[in-house]
GROMACS .gro file of C-alpha atoms in nm:
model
  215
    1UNK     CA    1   0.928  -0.307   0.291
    2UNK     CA    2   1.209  -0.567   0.290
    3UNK     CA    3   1.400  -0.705   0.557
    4UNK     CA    4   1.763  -0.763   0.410
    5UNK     CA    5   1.901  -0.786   0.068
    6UNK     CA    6   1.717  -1.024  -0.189
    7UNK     CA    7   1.450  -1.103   0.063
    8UNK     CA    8   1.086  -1.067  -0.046
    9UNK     CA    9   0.934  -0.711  -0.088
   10UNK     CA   10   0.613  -0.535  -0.031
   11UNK     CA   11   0.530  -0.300  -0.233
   12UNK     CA   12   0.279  -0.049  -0.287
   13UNK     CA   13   0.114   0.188  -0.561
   14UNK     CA   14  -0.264   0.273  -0.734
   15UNK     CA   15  -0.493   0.082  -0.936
   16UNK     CA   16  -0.305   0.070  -1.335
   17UNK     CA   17  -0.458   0.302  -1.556
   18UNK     CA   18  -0.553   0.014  -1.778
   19UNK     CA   19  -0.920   0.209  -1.931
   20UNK     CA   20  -1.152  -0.005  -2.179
   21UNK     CA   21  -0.921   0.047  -2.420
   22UNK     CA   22  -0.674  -0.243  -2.261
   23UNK     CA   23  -0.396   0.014  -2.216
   24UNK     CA   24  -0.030  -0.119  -2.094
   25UNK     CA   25   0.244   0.055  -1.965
   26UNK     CA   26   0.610  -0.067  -1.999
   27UNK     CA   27   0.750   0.140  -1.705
   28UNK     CA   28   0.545  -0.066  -1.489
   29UNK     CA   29   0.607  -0.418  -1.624
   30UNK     CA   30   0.961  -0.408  -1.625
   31UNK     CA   31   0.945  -0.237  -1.227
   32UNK     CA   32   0.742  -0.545  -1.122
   33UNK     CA   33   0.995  -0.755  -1.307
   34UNK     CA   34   1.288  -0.653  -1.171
   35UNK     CA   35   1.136  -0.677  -0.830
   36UNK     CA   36   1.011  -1.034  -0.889
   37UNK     CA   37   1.414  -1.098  -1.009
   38UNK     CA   38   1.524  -0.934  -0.728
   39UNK     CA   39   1.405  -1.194  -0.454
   40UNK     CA   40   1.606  -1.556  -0.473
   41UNK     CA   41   1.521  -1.682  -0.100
   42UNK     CA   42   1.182  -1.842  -0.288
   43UNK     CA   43   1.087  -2.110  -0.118
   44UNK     CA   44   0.908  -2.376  -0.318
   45UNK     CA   45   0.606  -2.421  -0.080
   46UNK     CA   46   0.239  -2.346  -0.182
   47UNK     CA   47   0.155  -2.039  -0.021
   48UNK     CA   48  -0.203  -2.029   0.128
   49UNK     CA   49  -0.398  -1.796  -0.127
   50UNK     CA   50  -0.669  -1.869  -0.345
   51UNK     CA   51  -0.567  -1.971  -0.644
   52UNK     CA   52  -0.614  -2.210  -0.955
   53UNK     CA   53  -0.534  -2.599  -0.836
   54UNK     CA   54  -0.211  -2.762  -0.987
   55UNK     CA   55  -0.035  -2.407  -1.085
   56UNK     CA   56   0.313  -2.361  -0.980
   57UNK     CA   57   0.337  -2.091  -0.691
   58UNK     CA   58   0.441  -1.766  -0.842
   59UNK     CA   59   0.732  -1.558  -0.810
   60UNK     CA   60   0.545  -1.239  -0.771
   61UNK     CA   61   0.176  -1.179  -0.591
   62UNK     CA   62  -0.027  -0.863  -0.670
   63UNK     CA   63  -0.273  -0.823  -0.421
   64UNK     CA   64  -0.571  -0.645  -0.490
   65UNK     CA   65  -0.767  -0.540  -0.232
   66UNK     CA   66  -1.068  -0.502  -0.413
   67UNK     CA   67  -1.340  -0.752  -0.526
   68UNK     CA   68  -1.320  -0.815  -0.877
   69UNK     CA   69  -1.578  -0.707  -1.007
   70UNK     CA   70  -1.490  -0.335  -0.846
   71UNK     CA   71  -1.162  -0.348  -0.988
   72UNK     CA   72  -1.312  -0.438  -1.322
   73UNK     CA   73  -1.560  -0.178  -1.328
   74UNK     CA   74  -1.309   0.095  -1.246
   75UNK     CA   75  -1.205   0.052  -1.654
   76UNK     CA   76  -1.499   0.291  -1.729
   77UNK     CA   77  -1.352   0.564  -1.571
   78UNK     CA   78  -0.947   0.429  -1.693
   79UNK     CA   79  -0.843   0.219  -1.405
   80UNK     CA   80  -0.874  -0.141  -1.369
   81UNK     CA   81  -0.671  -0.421  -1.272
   82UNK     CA   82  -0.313  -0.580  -1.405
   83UNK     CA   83  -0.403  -0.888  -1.639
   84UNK     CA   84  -0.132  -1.220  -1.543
   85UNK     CA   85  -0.046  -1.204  -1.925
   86UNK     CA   86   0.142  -0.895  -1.903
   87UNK     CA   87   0.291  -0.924  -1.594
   88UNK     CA   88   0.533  -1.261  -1.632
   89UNK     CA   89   0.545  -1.491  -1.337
   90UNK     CA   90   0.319  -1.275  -1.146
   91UNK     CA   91  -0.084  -1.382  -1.007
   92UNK     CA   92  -0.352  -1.166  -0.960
   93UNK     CA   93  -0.516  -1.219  -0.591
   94UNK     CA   94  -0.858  -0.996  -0.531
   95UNK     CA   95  -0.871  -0.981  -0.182
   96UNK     CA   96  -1.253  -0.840  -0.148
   97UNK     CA   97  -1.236  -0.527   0.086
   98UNK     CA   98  -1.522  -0.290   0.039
   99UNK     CA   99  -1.426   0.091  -0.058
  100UNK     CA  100  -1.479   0.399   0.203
  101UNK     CA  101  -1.811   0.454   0.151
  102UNK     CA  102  -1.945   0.164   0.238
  103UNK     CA  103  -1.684   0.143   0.548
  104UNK     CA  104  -1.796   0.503   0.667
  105UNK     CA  105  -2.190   0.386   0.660
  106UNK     CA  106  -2.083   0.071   0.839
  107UNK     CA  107  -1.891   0.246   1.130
  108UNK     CA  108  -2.167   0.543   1.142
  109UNK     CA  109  -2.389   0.249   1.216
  110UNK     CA  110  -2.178   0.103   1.494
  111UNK     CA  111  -2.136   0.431   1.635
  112UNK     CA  112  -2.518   0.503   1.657
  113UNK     CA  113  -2.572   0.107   1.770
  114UNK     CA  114  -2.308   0.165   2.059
  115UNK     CA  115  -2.475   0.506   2.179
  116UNK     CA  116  -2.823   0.360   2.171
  117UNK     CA  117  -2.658   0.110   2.424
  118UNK     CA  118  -2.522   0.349   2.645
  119UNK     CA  119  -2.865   0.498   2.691
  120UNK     CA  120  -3.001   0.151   2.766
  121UNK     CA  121  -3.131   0.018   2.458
  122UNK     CA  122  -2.953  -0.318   2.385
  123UNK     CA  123  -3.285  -0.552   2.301
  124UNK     CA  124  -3.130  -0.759   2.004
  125UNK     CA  125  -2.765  -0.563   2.052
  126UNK     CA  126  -2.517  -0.872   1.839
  127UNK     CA  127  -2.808  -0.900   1.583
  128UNK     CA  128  -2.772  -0.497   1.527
  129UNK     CA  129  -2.433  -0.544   1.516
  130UNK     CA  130  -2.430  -0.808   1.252
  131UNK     CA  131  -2.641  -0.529   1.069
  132UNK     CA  132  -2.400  -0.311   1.020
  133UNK     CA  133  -2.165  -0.546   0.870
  134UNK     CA  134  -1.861  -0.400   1.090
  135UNK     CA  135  -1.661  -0.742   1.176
  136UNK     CA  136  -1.768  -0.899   0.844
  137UNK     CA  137  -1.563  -0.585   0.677
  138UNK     CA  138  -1.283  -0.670   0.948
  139UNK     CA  139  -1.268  -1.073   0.875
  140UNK     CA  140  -1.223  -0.945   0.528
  141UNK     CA  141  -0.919  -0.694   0.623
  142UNK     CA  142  -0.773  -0.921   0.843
  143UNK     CA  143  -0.794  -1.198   0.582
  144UNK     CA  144  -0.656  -1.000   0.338
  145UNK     CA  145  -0.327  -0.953   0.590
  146UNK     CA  146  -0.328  -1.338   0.695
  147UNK     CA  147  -0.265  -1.423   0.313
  148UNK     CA  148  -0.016  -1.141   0.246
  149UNK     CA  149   0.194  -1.216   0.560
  150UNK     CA  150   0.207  -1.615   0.387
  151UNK     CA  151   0.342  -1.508   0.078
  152UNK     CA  152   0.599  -1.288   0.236
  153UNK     CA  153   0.695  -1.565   0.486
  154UNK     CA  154   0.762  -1.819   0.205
  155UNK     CA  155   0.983  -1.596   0.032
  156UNK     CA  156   0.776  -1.442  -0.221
  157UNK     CA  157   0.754  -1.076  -0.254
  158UNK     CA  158   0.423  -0.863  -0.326
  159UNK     CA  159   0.260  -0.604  -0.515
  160UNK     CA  160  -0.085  -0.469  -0.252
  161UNK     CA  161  -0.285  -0.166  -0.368
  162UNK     CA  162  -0.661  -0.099  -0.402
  163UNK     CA  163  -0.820   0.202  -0.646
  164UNK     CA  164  -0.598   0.549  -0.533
  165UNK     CA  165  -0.373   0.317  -0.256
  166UNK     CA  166  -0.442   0.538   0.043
  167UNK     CA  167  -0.686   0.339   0.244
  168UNK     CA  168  -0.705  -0.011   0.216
  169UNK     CA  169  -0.400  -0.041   0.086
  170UNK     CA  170  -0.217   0.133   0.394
  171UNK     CA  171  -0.425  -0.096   0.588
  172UNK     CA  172  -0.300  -0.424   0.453
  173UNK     CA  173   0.024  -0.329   0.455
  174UNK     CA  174   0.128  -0.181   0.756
  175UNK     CA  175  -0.102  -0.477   0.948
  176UNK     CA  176   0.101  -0.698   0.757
  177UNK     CA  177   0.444  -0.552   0.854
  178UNK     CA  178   0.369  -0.558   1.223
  179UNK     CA  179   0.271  -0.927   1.201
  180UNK     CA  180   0.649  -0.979   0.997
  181UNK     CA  181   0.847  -0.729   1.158
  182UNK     CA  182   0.870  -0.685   1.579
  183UNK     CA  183   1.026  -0.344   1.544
  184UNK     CA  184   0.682  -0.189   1.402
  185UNK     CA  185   0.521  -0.361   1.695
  186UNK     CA  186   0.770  -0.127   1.972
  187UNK     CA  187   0.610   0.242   1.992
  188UNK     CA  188   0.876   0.435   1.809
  189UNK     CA  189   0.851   0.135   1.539
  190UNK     CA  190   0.468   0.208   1.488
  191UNK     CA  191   0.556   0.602   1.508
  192UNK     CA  192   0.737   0.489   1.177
  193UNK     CA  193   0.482   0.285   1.010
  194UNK     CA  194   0.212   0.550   1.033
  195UNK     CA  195   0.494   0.788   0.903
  196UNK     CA  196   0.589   0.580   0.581
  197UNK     CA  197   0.217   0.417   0.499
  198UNK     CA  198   0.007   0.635   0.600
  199UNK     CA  199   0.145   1.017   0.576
  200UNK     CA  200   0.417   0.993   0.317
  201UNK     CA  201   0.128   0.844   0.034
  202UNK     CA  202  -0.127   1.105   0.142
  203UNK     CA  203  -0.356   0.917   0.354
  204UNK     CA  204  -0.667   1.173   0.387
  205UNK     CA  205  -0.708   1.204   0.759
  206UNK     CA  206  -0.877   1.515   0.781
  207UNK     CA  207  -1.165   1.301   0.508
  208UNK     CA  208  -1.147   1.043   0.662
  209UNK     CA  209  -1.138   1.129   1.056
  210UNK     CA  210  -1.362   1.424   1.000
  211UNK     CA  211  -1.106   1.659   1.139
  212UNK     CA  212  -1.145   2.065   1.052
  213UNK     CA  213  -0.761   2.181   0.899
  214UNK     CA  214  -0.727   2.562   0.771
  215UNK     CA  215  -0.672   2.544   0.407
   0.00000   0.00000   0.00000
């Protein structure tokens, strides 16, 4: 996403396929490059991430939407995370959503805690609902978007993806876009957005929505 010539960008992919073994892949450190190069409406600001006190705002973000001690353990199986040193100019923000597992026992939970309710049963209803850690994993989402949208604003473009870049990462990005962008927030604009972030990179809906499809 980019809204005019040598603005910032958002872009998208997977988790590198860094592995234990440290692996690096030129193809991807000069496309990051030349996307950092390509933005010159940088504004000098401090954007409002978390990062190390006194360091110079960068001229590229990668956004990872994992914790990092997920993205680090995904080197056993040849994943991983981008390291700063390999990647000039560019900072490495872990923004600390938790993977589809966890999210699917969290809304099974809310499902069963809102159906108990309906029937009657809503003795200690918000302390059940803290339970199933729901709107924690939604602060966390929407966090993730607040400090994405920040970057972008100050004229910074960014790199977002989580392990395979169809869940989380559609997520962050296409919230992001309709906070920057009032076309995705018209109907046919949002048609759009599902179109490009969530169908054209594979999103699994019929996973992920439990939905039968003919193979």
């Amino acid at each position: 996403y980019s809204d005019g010539v040598c603005s910032p960008v958002i872009a998208r992919s997977s988790q590198p396929m860094v592995g234990i073994t440290r692996n690096r892949s030129q193809a991807d450190e000069q496309l990051i490059e030349m996307i950092r190069k390509s933005t010159i409406n940088y504004k000098s600001e401090n954007a409002q991430i978390k990062m190390p006190k006194n360091s110079l705002p960068p001229k590229l973000v990668i956004f990872d939407c994992r914790a990092m001690t997920n993205a680090l353990a995904n080197n056993v199986i040849g994943g991983g995370v981008e390291s700063d040193l390999n990647y000039k100019d560019c900072s490495v923000v872990h923004l600390g959503i938790e993977n589809i597992h966890l999210m699917r026992e969290s809304v099974n939970s809310l499902t069963q805690l809102c159906f108990f309710a309906q029937e009657g049963d809503t003795d200690g209803w918000l302390a059940k609902l803290e339970t199933t850690r729901w709107l924690s994993y939604i602060r966390a989402l929407l966090s993730g978007v607040q400090q994405v949208v920040s970057v972008v604003t100050r004229g910074i473009s960014v790199l977002i993806h989580c392990t395979d870049g169809w869940d989380r990462t559609s997520q962050i990005t296409s919230l992001a876009q309709i906070c920057l962008d009032p076309y995705y927030r018209t109907l046919k604009g949002f048609q759009i957005l599902i179109e490009k972030e969530w169908i054209s990179f594979g999103h699994r809906f019929g996973d992920r929505c439990g939905g039968c499809f003919d193979e």
